[in-house]
XYZ file of C-alpha atoms in Angstrom:
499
model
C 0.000 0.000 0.000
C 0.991 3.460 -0.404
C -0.149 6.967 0.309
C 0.600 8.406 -2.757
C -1.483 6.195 -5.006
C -5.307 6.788 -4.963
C -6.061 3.484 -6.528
C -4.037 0.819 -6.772
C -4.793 -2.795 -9.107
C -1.822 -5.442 -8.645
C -1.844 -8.747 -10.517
C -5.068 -8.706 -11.061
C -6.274 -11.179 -13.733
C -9.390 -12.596 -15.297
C -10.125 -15.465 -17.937
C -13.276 -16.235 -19.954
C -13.800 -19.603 -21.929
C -10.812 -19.959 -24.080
C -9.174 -16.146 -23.518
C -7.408 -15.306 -21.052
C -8.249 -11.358 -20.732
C -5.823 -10.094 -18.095
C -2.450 -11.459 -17.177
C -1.195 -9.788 -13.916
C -2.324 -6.480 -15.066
C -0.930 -3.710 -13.196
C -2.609 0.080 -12.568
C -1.291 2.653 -10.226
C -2.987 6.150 -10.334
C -2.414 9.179 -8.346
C -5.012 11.909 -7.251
C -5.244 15.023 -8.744
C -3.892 13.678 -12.214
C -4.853 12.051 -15.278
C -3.975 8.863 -16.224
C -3.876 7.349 -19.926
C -4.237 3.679 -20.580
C -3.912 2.570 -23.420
C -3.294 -0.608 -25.655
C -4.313 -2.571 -28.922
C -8.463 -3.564 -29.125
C -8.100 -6.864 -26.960
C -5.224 -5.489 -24.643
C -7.273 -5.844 -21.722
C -8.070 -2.193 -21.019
C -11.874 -2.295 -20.896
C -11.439 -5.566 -18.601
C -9.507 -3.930 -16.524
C -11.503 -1.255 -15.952
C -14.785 -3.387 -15.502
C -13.181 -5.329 -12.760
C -12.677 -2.081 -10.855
C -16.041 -1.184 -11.847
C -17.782 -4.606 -10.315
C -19.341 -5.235 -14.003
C -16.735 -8.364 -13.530
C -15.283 -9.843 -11.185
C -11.375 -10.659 -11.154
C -10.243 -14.366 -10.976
C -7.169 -13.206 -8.516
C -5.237 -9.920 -7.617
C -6.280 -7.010 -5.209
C -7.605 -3.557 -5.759
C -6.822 -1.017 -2.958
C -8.578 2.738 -3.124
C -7.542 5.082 -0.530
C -5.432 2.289 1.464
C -7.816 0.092 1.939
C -8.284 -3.077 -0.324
C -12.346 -3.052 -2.032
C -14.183 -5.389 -4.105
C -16.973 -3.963 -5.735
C -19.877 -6.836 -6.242
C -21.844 -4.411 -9.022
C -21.796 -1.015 -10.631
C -23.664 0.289 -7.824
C -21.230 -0.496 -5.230
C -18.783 1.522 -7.081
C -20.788 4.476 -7.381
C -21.839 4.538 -4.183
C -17.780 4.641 -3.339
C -16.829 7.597 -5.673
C -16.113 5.171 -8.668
C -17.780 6.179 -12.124
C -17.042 5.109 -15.523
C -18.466 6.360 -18.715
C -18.789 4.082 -21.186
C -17.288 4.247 -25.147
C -20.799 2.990 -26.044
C -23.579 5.115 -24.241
C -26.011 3.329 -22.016
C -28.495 5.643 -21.643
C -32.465 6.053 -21.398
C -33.143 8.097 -25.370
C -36.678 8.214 -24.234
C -36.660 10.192 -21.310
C -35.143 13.420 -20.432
C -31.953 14.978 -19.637
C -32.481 14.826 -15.689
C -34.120 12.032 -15.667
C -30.791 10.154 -17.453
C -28.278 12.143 -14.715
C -30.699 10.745 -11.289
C -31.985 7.612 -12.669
C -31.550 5.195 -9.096
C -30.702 8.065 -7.229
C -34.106 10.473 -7.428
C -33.792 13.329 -4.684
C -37.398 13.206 -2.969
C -39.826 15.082 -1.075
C -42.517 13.439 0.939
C -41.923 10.400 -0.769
C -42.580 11.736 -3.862
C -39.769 12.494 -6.895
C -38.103 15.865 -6.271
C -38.285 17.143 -10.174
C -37.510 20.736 -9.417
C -34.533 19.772 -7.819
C -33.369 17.302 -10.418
C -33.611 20.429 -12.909
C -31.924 22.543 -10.314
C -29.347 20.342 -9.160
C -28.885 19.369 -13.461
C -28.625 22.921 -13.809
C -25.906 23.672 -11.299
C -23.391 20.855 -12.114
C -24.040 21.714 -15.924
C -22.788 25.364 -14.940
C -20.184 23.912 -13.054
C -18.976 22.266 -15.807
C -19.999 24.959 -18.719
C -22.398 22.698 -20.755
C -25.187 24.157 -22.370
C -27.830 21.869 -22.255
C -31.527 22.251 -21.497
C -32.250 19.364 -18.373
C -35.858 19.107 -20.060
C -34.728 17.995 -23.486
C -35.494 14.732 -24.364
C -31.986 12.209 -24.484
C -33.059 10.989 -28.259
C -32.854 15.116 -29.415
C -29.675 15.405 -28.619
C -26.360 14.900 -30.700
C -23.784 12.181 -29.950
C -21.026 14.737 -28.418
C -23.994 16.453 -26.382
C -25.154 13.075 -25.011
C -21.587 12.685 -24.554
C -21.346 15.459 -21.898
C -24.730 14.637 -20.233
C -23.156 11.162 -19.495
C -19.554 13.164 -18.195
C -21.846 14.971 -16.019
C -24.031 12.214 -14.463
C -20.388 10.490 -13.231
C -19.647 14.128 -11.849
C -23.341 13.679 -9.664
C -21.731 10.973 -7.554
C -19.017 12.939 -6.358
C -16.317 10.941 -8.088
C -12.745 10.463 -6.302
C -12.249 8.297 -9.603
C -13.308 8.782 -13.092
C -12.961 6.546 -16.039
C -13.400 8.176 -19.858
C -13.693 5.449 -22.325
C -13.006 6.965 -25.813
C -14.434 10.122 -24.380
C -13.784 12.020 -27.609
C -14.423 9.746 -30.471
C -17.716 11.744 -31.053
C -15.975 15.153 -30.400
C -14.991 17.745 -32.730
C -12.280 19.802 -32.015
C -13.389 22.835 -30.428
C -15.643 19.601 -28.130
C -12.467 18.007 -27.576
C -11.135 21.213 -25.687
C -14.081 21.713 -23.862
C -13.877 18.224 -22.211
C -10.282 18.723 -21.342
C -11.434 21.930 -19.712
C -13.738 19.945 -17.411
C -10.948 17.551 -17.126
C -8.745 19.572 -15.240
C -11.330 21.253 -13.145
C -11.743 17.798 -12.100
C -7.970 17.452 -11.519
C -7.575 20.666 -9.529
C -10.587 19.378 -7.224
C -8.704 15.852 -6.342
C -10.418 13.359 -8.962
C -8.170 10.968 -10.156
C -9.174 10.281 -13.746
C -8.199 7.156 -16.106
C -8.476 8.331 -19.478
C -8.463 5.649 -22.529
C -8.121 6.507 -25.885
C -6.334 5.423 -28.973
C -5.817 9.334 -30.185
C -1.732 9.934 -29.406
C -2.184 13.415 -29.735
C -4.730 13.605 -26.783
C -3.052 11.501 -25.236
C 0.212 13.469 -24.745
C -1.854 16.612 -24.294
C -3.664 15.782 -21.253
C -2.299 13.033 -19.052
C 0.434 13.002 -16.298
C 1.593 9.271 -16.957
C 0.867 6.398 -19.739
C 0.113 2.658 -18.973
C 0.765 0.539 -21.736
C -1.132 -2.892 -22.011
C -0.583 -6.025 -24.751
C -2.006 -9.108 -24.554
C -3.644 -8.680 -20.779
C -0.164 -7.852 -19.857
C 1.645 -4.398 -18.173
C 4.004 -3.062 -20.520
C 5.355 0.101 -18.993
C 4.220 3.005 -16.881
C 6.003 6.190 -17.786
C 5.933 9.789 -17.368
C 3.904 11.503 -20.310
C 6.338 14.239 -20.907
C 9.076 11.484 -21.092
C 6.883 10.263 -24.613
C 6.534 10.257 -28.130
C 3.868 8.774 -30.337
C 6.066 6.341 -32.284
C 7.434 5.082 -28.659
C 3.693 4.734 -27.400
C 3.061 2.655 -30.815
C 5.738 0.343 -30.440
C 4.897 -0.381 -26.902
C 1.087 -1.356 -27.517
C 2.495 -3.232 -30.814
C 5.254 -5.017 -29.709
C 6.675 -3.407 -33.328
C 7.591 0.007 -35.102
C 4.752 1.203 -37.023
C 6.079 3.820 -39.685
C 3.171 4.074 -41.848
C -0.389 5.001 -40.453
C -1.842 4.404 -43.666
C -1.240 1.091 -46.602
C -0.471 2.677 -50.200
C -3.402 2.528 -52.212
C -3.165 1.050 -55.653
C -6.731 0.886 -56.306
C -7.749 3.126 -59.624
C -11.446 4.569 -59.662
C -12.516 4.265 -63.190
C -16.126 4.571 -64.797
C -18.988 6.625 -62.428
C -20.764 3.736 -60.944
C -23.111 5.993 -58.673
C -24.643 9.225 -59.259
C -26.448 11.673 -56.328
C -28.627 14.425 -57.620
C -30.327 16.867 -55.440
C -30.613 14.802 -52.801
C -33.155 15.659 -49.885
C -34.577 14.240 -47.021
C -37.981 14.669 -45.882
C -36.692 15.451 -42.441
C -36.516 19.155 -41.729
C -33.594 20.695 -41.145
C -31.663 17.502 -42.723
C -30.049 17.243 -46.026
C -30.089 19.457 -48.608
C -29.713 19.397 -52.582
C -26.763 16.918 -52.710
C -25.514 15.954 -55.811
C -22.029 13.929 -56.269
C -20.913 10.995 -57.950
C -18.656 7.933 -57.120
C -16.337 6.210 -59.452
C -15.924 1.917 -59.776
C -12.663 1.467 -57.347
C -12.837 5.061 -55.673
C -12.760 5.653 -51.751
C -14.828 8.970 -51.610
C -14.287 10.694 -48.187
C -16.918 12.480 -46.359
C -15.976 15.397 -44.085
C -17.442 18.055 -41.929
C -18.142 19.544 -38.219
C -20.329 17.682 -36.165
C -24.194 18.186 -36.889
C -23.110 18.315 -40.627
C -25.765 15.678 -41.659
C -22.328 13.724 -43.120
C -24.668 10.377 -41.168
C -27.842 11.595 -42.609
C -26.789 11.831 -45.728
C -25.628 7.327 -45.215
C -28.910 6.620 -44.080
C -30.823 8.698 -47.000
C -28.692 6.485 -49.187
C -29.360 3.509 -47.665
C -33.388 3.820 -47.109
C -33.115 4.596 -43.564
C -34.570 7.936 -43.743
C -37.261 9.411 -46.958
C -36.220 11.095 -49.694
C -38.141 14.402 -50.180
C -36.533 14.729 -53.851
C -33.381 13.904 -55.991
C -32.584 10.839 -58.079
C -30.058 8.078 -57.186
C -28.636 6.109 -60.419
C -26.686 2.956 -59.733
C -24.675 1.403 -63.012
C -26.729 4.621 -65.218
C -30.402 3.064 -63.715
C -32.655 5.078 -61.366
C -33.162 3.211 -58.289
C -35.234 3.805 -55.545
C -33.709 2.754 -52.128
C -36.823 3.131 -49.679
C -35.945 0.839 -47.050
C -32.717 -0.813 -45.995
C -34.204 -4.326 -47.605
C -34.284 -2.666 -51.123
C -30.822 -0.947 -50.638
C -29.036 -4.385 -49.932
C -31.137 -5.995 -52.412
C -29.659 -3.037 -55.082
C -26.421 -3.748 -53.727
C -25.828 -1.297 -51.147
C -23.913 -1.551 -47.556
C -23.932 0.102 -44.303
C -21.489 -0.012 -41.424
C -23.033 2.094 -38.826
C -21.439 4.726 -36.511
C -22.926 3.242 -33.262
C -21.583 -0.149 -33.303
C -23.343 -1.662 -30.102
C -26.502 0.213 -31.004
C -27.139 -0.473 -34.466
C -24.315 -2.842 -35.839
C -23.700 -5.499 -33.249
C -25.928 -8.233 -31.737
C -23.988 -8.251 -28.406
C -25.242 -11.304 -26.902
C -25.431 -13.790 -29.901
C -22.597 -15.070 -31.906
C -19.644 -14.203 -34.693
C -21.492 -16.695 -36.587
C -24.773 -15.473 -36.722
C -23.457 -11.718 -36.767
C -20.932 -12.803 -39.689
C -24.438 -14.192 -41.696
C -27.743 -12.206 -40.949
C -27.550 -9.415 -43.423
C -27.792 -12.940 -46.208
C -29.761 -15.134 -43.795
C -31.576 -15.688 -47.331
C -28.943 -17.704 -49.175
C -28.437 -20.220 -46.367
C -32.263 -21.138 -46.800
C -33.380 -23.868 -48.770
C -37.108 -25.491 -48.882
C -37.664 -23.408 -45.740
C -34.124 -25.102 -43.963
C -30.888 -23.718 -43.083
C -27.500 -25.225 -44.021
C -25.273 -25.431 -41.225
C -22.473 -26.121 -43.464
C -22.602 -23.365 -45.750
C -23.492 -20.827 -42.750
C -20.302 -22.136 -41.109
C -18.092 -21.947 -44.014
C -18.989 -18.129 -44.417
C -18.757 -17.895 -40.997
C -15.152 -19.237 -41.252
C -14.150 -16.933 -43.963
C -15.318 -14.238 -42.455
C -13.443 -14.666 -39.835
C -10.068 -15.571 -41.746
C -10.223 -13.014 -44.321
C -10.668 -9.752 -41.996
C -8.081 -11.297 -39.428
C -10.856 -11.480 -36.918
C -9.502 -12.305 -33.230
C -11.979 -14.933 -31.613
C -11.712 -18.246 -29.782
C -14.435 -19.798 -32.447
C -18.020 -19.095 -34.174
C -20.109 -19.532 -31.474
C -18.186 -16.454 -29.299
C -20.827 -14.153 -28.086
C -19.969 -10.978 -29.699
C -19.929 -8.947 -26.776
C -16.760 -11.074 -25.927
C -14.833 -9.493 -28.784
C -12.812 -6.151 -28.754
C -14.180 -3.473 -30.830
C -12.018 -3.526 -33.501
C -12.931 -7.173 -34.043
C -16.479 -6.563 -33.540
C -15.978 -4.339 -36.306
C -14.385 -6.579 -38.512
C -16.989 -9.525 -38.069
C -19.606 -6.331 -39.319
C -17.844 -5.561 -42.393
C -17.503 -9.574 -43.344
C -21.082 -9.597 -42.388
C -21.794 -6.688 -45.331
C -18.940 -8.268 -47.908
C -20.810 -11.993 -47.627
C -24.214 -9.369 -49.188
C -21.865 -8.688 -52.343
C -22.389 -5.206 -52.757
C -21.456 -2.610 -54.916
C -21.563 0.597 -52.761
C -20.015 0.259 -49.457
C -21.386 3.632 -46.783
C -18.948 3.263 -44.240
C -20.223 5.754 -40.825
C -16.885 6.342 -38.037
C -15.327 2.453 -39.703
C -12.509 2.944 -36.711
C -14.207 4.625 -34.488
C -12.709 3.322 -30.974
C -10.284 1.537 -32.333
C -6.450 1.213 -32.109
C -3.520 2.030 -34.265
C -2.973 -2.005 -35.829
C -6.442 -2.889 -36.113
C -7.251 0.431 -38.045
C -4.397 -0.047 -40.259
C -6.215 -3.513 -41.239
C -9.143 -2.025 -42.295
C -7.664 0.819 -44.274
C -6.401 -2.201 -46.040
C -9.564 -4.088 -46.239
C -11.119 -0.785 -47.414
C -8.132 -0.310 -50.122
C -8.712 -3.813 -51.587
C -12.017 -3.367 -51.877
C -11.925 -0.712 -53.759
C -9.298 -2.162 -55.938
C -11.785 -5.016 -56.663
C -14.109 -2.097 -57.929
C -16.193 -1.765 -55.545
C -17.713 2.169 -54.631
C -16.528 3.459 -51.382
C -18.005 6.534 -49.451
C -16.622 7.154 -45.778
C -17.158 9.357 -42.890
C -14.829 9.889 -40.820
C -14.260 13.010 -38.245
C -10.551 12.203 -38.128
C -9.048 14.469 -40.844
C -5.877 12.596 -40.720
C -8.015 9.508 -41.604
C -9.764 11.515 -44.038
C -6.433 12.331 -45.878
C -4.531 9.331 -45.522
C -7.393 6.828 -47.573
C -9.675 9.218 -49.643
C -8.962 9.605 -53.328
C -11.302 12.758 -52.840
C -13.430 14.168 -50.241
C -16.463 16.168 -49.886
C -16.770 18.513 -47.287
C -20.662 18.971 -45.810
C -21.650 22.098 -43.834
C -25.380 21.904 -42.019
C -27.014 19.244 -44.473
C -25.292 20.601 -47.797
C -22.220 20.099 -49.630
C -19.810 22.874 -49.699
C -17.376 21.424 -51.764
C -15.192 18.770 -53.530
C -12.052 18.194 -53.611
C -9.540 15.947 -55.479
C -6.971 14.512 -52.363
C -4.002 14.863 -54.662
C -1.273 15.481 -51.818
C -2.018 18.931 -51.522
C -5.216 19.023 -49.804
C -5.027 20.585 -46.471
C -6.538 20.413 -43.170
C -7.521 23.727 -43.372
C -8.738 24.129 -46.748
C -11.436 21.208 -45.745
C -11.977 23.154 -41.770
C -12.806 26.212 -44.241
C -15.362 24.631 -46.048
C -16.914 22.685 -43.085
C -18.038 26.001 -41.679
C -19.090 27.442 -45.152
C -22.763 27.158 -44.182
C -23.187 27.253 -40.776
């Protein structure tokens, strides 16, 4: 034990059937600072922090907060004890209010009876305390990812945290978001909250943390000062290798115009507006813009999710009409959502029935499945994107994100389509596993296939587009060919053109 440390995890390991997660992990943190942790997708991070967090419970090793050793039994337990955690994927209650998301289990009362002027009162103060702009009464499922973002930030604030955990706090941030959360941050710091931050963005990274933990394989790595580091050194650590490049070389060669937008609008107010662009056979067309730039509403108006008000789509030269999802596969079209655990994932089933549901159809004859074929595609799912998993019948919610993610985009490649929409593809994921699905993205488009991607990483934008359009509040405000030249700035310049 020692004074200095306001949490302390030694050797503390956990197994599931056929993985073992942790290996002796190690985690020291300090008050008053901020603490990175960070590793590959399957490093152990998450489990670590969920065996703090009594969502698991460790297999052997201690945990000591404020000298004295704790086991937390549930989530609850660690609240109650000044332990929060906020999630990469939000768990949150879209149908209710703001307030109502912040005191859920924890409703102040009077006479008995629900307290709601103090909820918005009490929602109101640590909201100004923390300089979010939010109205308590607005409903969860109104507000943007990076606002619902902060409403979560806040509700850990509510229990008085001594300890904070950020999971991917910013991978729905934009930049000017990104500093406002490190603001809060250090308020937090200069009040005594120890904070463990995890991200797989370097440059955040060095910015705002004291010290870096390193994890591979379950395992401690290192522990070291943050001013004492440099990206390559933190990539080499979580790799076990240099990484030079962040990006494959693309070889693929759009040719003839396979799709073609024109005046695209949705029926939704205040949505997209008048879009008109076309793809190319083999091209990788980027997708840019501030958040609230409609880049995701502009996916889903392609892909049937949301009505077309006007505006043609023409696939191979035909007019199509893509009014539900069903027709858009059927014309050949993909999706990879943004919110993975919402919309892309069926956490508690398996890789092989995630790998084959999108084509449940061709596995059906006379009305009866065959187990053969849907483990074969299973299988090459599962070889071809490099997926990490102990076997097909893995519950999905067993698998790191960036495998989760790779098991999706099998799931899409098994449709055969022609257009690929890919929404955030690395969203939460590290610095290896992205750099396998730039390549997966590469050869697909080298096979011909149409690419479109969003991404709100501008390096990521750069580094695989062959050109990019740039959306400002529903509508595009410009084009560009990604010839080398094409700057940060120039595309920051347009994403504010319209807003």
């Amino acid at each position: 034990m020692n004074d200095k440390y306001l949490l302390e995890m030694n050797n503390i390991n956990k197994s599931f059937p056929g993985v073992k997660a942790l290996d002796n992990a190690m985690l020291k943190l300090k008050g008053s600072s901020v603490h990175a942790l960070m590793g590959e997708n399957g490093a152990g991070k998450s489990t670590l922090m969920k065996c703090l967090f009594g969502v698991y419970k460790k297999d052997s090793g201690n945990i000591i907060i404020d000298n004295i050793e704790t086991n937390f039994d549930n989530p609850k337990q660690a609240l109650d004890n000044g332990v929060t955690m906020v999630h990469q994927e939000l768990n949150q209650v879209l149908k209710r209010d703001v307030a109502d998301n912040i005191w859920l289990g924890k409703y102040p009362t009077k006479y008995r009876v629900i307290d709601r002027q103090k909820m918005i009162d009490e929602t109101l103060k640590i909201f100004d305390e923390l300089g979010i702009k939010i109205d308590p009464r607005e409903k969860m499922s109104q507000l943007s990812v990076s606002d619902r973002q902060m409403v979560e930030i806040a509700k850990a604030v509510s229990y008085n945290a001594k300890i904070l955990v950020l999971d991917e706090p910013t991978s729905s941030l934009n930049g000017e978001e990104v500093q406002h959360l490190f603001r809060i941050i250090n308020s937090l710091k200069e009040k005594g909250c120890g904070i463990i931050y995890i991200s797989h963005k370097m440059e955040e990274i060095l910015e705002i943390s004291d010290e870096v933990t390193v994890m591979r394989d379950g395992k401690w790595v290192s522990t070291t000062p943050s001013s004492q580091l440099t990206n390559a050194q933190i990539i080499k650590m979580m790799v076990g290798r240099d990484l030079t490049n962040r990006f494959p070389p693309k070889n693929n060669k759009p040719a003839e115009v396979i799709l073609e937008i024109s005046n695209l609008s949705a029926k939704q107010k205040n949505s997209v507006k008048d879009v008109s662009f076309e793809l190319k056979k083999g091209e990788i067309l980027g997708i840019a813009g501030l958040v609230g730039s409609k880049r995701t509403e502009l996916l889903e108006l392609l892909f049937g999710m949301r009505k077309i008000s006007f505006g043609n789509i023409k696939l191979d030269n035909k007019k199509i009409t893509n009014r539900s999802p069903k027709e858009a596969i059927n014309n050949g079209f993909a999706l990879i959502t943004e919110e993975r655990r919402s919309t892309g994932i069926f956490a508690g089933l398996s890789v092989s029935f995630n790998s084959v549901i999108a084509s449940i159809k061709d596995y059906t004859r006379y009305g009866v499945l065959s187990n053969k074929k849907i483990s074969d595609d299973t299988q090459w799912v599962i070889s071809s994107m490099k997926v990490k998993t102990p076997g097909q019948k893995t519950r999905m919610k067993n698998l790191s994100g960036g495998n989760q993610q790779k098991v999706i985009i099998g799931r899409w490649l098994l449709t055969k389509p022609e257009i690929l929409l890919l929404d955030e593809p690395t969203r939460g994921i590290d610095v290896g596993a992205k750099y396998e699905i730039y390549q997966l993205i590469i050869s697909l488009a080298e096979k011909g296939k149409g690419v479109i991607i969003v991404s709100s990483e501008m390096p990521e934008i750069l580094g695989i587009s062959d050109r990019v359009l740039v959306m400002s509040n529903g509508r595009v405000a410009g084009i560009k060919e990604n010839d080398g030249n094409l700057s940060q700035e120039e595309i920051m310049t347009l994403a504010a053109k319209y807003v």
